[in-house]
CSV table of C-alpha atoms in Angstrom, one decimal:
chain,number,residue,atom,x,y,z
M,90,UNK,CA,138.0,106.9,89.8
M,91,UNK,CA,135.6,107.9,92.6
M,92,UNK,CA,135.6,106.0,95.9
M,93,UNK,CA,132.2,105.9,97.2
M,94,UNK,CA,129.3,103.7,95.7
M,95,UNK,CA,130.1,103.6,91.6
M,96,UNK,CA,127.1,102.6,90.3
M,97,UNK,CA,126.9,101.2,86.5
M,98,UNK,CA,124.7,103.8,84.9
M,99,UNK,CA,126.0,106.6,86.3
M,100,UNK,CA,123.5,109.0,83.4
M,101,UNK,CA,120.5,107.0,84.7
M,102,UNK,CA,120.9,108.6,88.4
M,103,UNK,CA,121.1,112.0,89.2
M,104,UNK,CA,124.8,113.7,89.6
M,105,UNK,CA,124.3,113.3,93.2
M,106,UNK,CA,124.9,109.6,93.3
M,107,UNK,CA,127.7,107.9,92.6
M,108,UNK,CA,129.8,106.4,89.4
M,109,UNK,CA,130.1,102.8,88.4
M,110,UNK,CA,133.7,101.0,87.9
M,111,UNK,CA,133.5,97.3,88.0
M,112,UNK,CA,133.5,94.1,89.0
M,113,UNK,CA,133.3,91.7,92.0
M,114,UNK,CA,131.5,88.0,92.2
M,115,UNK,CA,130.3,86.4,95.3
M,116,UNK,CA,133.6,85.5,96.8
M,117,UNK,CA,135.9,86.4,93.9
M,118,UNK,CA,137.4,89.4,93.4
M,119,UNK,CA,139.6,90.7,90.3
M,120,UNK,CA,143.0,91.1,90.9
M,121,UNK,CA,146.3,92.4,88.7
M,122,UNK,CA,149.4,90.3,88.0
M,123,UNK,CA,150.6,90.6,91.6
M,124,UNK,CA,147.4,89.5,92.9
M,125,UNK,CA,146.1,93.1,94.1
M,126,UNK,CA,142.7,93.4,93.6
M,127,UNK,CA,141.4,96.3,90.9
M,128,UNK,CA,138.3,98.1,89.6
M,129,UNK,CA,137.9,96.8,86.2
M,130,UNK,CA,136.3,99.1,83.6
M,131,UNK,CA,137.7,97.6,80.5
M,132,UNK,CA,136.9,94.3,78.7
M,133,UNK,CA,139.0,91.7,78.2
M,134,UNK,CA,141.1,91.5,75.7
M,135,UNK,CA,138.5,89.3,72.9
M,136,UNK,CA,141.6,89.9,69.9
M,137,UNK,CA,142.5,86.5,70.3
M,138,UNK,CA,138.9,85.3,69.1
M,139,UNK,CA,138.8,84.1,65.8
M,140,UNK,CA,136.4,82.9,63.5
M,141,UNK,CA,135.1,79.5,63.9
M,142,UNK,CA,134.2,78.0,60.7
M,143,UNK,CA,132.3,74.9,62.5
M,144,UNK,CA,130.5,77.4,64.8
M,145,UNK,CA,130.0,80.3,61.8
M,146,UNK,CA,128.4,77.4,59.6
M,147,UNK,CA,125.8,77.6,62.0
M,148,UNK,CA,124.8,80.9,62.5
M,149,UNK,CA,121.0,81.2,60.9
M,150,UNK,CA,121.4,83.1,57.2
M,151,UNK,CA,119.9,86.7,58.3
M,152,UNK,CA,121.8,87.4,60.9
M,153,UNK,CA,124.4,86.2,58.8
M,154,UNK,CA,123.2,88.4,55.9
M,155,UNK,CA,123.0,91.6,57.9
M,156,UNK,CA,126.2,90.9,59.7
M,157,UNK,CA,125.8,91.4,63.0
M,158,UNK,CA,124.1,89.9,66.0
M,159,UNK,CA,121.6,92.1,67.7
M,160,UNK,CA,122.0,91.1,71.8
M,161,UNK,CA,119.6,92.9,74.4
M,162,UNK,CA,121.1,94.0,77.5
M,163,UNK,CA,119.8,95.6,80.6
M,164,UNK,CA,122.7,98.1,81.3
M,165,UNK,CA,122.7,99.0,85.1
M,166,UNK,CA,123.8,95.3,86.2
M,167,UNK,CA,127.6,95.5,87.0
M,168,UNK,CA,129.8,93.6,86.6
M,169,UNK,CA,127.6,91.4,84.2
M,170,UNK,CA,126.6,94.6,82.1
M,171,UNK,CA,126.9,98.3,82.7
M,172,UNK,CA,128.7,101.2,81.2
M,173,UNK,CA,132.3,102.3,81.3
M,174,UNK,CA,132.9,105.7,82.7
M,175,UNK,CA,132.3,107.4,79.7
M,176,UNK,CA,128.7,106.6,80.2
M,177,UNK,CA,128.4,105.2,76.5
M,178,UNK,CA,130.3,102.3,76.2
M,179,UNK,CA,129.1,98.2,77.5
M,180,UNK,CA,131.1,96.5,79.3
M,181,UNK,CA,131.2,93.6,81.7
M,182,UNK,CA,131.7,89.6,81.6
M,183,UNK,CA,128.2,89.7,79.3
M,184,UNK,CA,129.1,91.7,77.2
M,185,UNK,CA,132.6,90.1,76.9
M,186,UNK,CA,130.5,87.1,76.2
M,187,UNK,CA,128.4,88.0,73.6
M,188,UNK,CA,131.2,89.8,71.7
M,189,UNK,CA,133.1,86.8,71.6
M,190,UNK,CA,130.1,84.7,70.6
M,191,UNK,CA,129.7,87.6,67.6
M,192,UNK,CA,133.5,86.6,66.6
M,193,UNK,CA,133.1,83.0,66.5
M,194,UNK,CA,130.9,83.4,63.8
M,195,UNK,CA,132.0,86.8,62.0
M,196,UNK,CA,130.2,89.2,62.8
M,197,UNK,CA,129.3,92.3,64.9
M,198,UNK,CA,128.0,91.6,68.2
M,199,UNK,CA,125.5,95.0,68.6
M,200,UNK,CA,124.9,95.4,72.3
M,201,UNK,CA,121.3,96.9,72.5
M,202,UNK,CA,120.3,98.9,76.0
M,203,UNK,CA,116.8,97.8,77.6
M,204,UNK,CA,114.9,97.4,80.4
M,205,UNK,CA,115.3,94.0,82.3
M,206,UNK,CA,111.5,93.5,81.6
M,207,UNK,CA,111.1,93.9,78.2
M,208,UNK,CA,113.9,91.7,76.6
M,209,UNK,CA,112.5,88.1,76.9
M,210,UNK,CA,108.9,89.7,75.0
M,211,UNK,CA,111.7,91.2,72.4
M,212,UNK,CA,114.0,88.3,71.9
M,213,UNK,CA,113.1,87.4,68.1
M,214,UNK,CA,112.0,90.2,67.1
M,215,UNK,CA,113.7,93.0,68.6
M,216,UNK,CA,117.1,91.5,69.2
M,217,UNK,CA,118.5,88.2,67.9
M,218,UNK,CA,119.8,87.7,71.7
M,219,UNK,CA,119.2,88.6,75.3
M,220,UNK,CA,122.5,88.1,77.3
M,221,UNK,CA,121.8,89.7,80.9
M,222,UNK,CA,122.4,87.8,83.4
M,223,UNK,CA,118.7,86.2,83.6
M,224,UNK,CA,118.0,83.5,85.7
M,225,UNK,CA,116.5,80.4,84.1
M,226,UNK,CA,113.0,79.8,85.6
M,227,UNK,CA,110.2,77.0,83.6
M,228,UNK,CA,107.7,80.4,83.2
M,229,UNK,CA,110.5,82.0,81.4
M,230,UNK,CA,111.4,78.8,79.5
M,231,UNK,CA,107.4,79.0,78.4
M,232,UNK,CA,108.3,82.4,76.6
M,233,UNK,CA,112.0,81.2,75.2
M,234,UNK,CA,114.3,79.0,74.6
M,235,UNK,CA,117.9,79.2,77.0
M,236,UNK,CA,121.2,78.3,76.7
M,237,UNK,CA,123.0,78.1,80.0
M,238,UNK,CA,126.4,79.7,80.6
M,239,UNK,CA,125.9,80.7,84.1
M,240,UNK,CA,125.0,80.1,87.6
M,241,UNK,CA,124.8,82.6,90.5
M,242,UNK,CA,122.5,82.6,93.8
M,243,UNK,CA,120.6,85.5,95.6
M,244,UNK,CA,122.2,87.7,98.1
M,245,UNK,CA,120.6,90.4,100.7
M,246,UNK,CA,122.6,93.2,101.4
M,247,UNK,CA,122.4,96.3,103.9
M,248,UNK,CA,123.4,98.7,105.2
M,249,UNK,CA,127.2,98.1,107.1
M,250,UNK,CA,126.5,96.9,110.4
M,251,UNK,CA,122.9,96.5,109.7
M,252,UNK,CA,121.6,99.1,111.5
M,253,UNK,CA,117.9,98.2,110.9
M,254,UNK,CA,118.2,94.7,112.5
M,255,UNK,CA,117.1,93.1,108.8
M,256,UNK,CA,116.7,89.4,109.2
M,257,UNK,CA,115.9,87.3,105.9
M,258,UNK,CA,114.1,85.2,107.5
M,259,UNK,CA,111.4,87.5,109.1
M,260,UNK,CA,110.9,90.2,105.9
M,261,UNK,CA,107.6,91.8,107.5
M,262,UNK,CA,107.3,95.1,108.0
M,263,UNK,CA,110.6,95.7,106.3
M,264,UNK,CA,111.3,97.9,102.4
M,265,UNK,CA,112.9,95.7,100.4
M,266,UNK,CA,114.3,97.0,97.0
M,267,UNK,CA,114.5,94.8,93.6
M,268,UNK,CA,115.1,95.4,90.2
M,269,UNK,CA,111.9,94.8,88.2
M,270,UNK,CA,111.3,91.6,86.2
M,271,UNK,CA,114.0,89.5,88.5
M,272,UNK,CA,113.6,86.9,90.2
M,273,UNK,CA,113.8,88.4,93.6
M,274,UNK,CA,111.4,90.8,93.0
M,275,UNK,CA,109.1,87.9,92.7
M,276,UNK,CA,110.4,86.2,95.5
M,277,UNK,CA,109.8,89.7,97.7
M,278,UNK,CA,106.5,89.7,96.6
M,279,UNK,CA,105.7,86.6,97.6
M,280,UNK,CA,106.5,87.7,101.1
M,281,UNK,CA,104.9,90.5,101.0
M,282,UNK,CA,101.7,88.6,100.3
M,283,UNK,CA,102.7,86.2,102.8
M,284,UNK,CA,103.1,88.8,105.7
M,285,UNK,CA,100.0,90.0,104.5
M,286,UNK,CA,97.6,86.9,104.8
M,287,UNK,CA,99.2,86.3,108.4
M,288,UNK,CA,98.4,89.9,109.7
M,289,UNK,CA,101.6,90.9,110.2
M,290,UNK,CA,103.2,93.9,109.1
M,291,UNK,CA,103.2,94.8,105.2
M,292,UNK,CA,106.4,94.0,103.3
M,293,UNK,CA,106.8,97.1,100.7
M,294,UNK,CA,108.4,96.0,97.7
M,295,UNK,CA,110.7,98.7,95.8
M,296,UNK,CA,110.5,97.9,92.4
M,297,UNK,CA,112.9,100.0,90.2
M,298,UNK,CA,113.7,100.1,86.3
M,299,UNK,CA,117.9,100.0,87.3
M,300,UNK,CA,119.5,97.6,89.6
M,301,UNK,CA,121.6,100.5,90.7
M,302,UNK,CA,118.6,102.5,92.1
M,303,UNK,CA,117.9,99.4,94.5
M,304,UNK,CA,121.3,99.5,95.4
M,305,UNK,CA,121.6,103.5,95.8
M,306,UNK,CA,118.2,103.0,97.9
M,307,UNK,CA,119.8,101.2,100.8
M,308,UNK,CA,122.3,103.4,101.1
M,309,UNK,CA,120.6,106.5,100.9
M,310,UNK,CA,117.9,104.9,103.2
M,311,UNK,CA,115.0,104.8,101.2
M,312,UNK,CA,115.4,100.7,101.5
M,313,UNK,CA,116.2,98.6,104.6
M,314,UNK,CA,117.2,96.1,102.1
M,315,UNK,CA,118.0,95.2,98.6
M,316,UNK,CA,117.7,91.7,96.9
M,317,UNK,CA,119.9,90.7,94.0
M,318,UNK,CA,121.8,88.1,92.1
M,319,UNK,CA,124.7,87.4,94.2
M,320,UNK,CA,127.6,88.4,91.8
M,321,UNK,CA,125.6,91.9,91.6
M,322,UNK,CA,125.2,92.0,95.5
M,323,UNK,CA,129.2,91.5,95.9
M,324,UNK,CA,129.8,94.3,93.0
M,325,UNK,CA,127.9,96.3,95.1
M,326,UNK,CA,129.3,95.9,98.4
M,327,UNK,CA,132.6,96.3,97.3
M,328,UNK,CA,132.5,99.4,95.6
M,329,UNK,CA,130.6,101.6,98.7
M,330,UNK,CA,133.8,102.3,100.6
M,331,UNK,CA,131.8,100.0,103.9
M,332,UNK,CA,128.6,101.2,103.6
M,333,UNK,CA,127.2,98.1,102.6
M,334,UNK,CA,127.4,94.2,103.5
M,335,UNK,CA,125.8,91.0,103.0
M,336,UNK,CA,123.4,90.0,105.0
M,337,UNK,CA,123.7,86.1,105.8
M,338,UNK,CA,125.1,83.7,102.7
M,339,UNK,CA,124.0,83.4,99.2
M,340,UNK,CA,120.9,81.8,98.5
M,341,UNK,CA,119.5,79.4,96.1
M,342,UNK,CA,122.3,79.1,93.4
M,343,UNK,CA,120.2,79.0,90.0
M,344,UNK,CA,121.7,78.9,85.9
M,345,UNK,CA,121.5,81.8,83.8
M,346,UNK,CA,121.2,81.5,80.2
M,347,UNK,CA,121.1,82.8,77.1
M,348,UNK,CA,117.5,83.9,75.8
M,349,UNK,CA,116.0,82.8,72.0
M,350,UNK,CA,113.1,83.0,70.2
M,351,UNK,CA,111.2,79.9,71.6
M,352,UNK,CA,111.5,77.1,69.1
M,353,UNK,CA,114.6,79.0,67.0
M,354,UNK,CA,116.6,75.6,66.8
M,355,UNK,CA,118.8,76.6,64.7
M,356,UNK,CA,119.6,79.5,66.7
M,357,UNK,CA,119.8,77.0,70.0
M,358,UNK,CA,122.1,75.3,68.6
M,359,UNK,CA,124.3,78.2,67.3
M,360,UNK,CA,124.3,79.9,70.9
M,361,UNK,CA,124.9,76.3,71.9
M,362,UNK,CA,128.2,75.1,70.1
M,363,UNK,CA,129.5,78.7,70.1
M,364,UNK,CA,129.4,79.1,73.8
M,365,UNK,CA,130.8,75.6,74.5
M,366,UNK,CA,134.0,76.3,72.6
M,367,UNK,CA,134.6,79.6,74.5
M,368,UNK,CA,133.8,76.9,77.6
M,369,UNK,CA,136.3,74.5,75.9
M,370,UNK,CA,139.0,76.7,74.4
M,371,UNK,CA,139.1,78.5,77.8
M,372,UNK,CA,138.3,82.0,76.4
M,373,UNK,CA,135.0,82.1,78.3
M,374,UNK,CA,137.1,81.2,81.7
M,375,UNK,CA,139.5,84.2,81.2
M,376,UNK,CA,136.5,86.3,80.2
M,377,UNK,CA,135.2,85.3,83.8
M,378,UNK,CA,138.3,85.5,86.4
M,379,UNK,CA,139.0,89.0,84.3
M,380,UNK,CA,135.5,90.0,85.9
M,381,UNK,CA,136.2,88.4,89.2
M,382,UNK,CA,133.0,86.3,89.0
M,383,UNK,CA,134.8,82.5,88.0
M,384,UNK,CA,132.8,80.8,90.4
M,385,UNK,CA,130.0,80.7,88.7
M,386,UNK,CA,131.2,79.0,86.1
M,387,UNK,CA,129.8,76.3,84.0
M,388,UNK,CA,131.7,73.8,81.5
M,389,UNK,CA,128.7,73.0,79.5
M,390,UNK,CA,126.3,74.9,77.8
M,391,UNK,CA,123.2,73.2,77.8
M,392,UNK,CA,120.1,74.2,75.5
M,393,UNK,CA,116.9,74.5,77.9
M,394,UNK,CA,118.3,72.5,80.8
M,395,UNK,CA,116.4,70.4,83.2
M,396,UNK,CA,118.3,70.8,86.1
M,397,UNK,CA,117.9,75.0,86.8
M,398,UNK,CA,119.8,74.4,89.9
């Protein structure tokens, strides 16, 4: 494995920047039997997973009929999804996730790649699923329905030491770099619209298609600063060898769900009763500390939850 910064879609950057291994949360970290901490680039082990006949039962008829579930996944996001080494195969706790959702029932999970942007206008049609990592917001629950499973915050991170004096607190005149679609793209563009009606210097938002170009920005120095979900932010940071660090603590904790076709019941409540027995059986908190990311753990899955907090 290389040392420096291993970003999750290694064929999606050029050979200059660096390779993706695995997976750190906030404040958790994934560790072997004697407590060391690792790089995980392998699942966990889903052979354990059986077939559910109370959760198969229901599963809507065409997805049973063609026997697989189709799951959109934005594959640059480690450790919630990304690629193993051999740049072909998913991996991460979302993936783990989703295949074990697929066994429940008894059938292929089929991990689709995508843009971040593109999965909620695709979820229906496209894929049965979307399972990456998306944040729960009331405009999104306009487009889809949600099952939560998740919760995570928001986390700055620069360069180590930061050596541009970035404060959170006063973005102006700053580059801040964010995956498109998220959340905290939206958030940085309401500051840079904010900076803009006081006068002050202009905020310029770095939008990219990957999460691991807004990463690889900061460190190359294209970005002062880069804006992420906070398991994503700690991935990050631990796999530059010190070039990065977070910037203050993680903000604004929010639940991630599951995205459906708006007004699929029956699919709700498949996604629903399938994810609360990997919650209840303890398969989805394995699936979690194997990814180092258990604090965000939920133990109940909700279908389009009031509290987003």
């Amino acid at each position: 494995m290389f040392k420096n910064l291993k970003t999750a879609a290694a064929l999606a950057l050029s050979a200059a920047m660096l390779f993706a291994t695995a997976a750190c949360g906030t404040t958790d970290t994934a560790t072997d039997a004697d407590g060391n901490a690792t790089n995980t680039t392998e699942g966990y082990d889903l052979s354990g997973v059986k077939t559910n006949d109370d959760v198969a039962a229901l599963l809507p008829s065409a997805v049973k009929s063609a026997g697989k579930l189709t799951v959109g996944m934005e594959l640059s996001y480690a450790p919630a999804e990304f690629l193993a080494e051999d740049g072909k195969t998913p991996v991460g706790y979302d993936v783990d996730i989703a295949t074990a959702i697929g066994k429940l029932a008894g059938v292929k999970t089929d991990i689709v790649s995508s843009t971040f942007d593109s999965i909620v206008p695709s979820v229906g049609s496209k894929y049965d699923l979307g399972i990456t990592a998306m944040t729960i917001t009331t405009e999104r629950l306009e487009a889809v329905d949600f099952v939560s499973y998740y919760r995570a915050g928001s986390s700055w991170v620069v360069k180590k030491g930061n050596p541009n004096k970035v404060d959170s607190a006063q973005l102006c005149g700053l580059k801040i770099a964010v995956q498109t679609g998220t959340v905290q793209e939206e958030e940085a563009n309401k500051a840079a619209e904010q900076c803009k009606a006081d006068g002050k210097d202009a905020v310029e938002v770095l939008s990219t298609k990957l999460q691991t170009d807004a990463a690889t920005s900061v460190v190359t120095g294209k970005a002062d600063v880069f804006y992420a979900d906070s398991p994503v932010g700690g991935y990050a940071i631990s796999q530059t060898g010190g070039e990065l660090e977070m910037l203050g603590e993680v903000e604004g904790t929010a639940k991630q769900g599951v995205a459906i076709k708006k007004g699929d019941e029956e699919m709700d409540k498949f996604v629903q009763a399938a994810m609360q027995q990997l919650m209840d059986d303890g398969t989805y908190g394995k699936i979690l500390k194997h990814w180092g990311v258990e604090s965000g753990a939920l133990d109940k899955a909700e279908i389009n939850p009031t509290d987003l907090a």
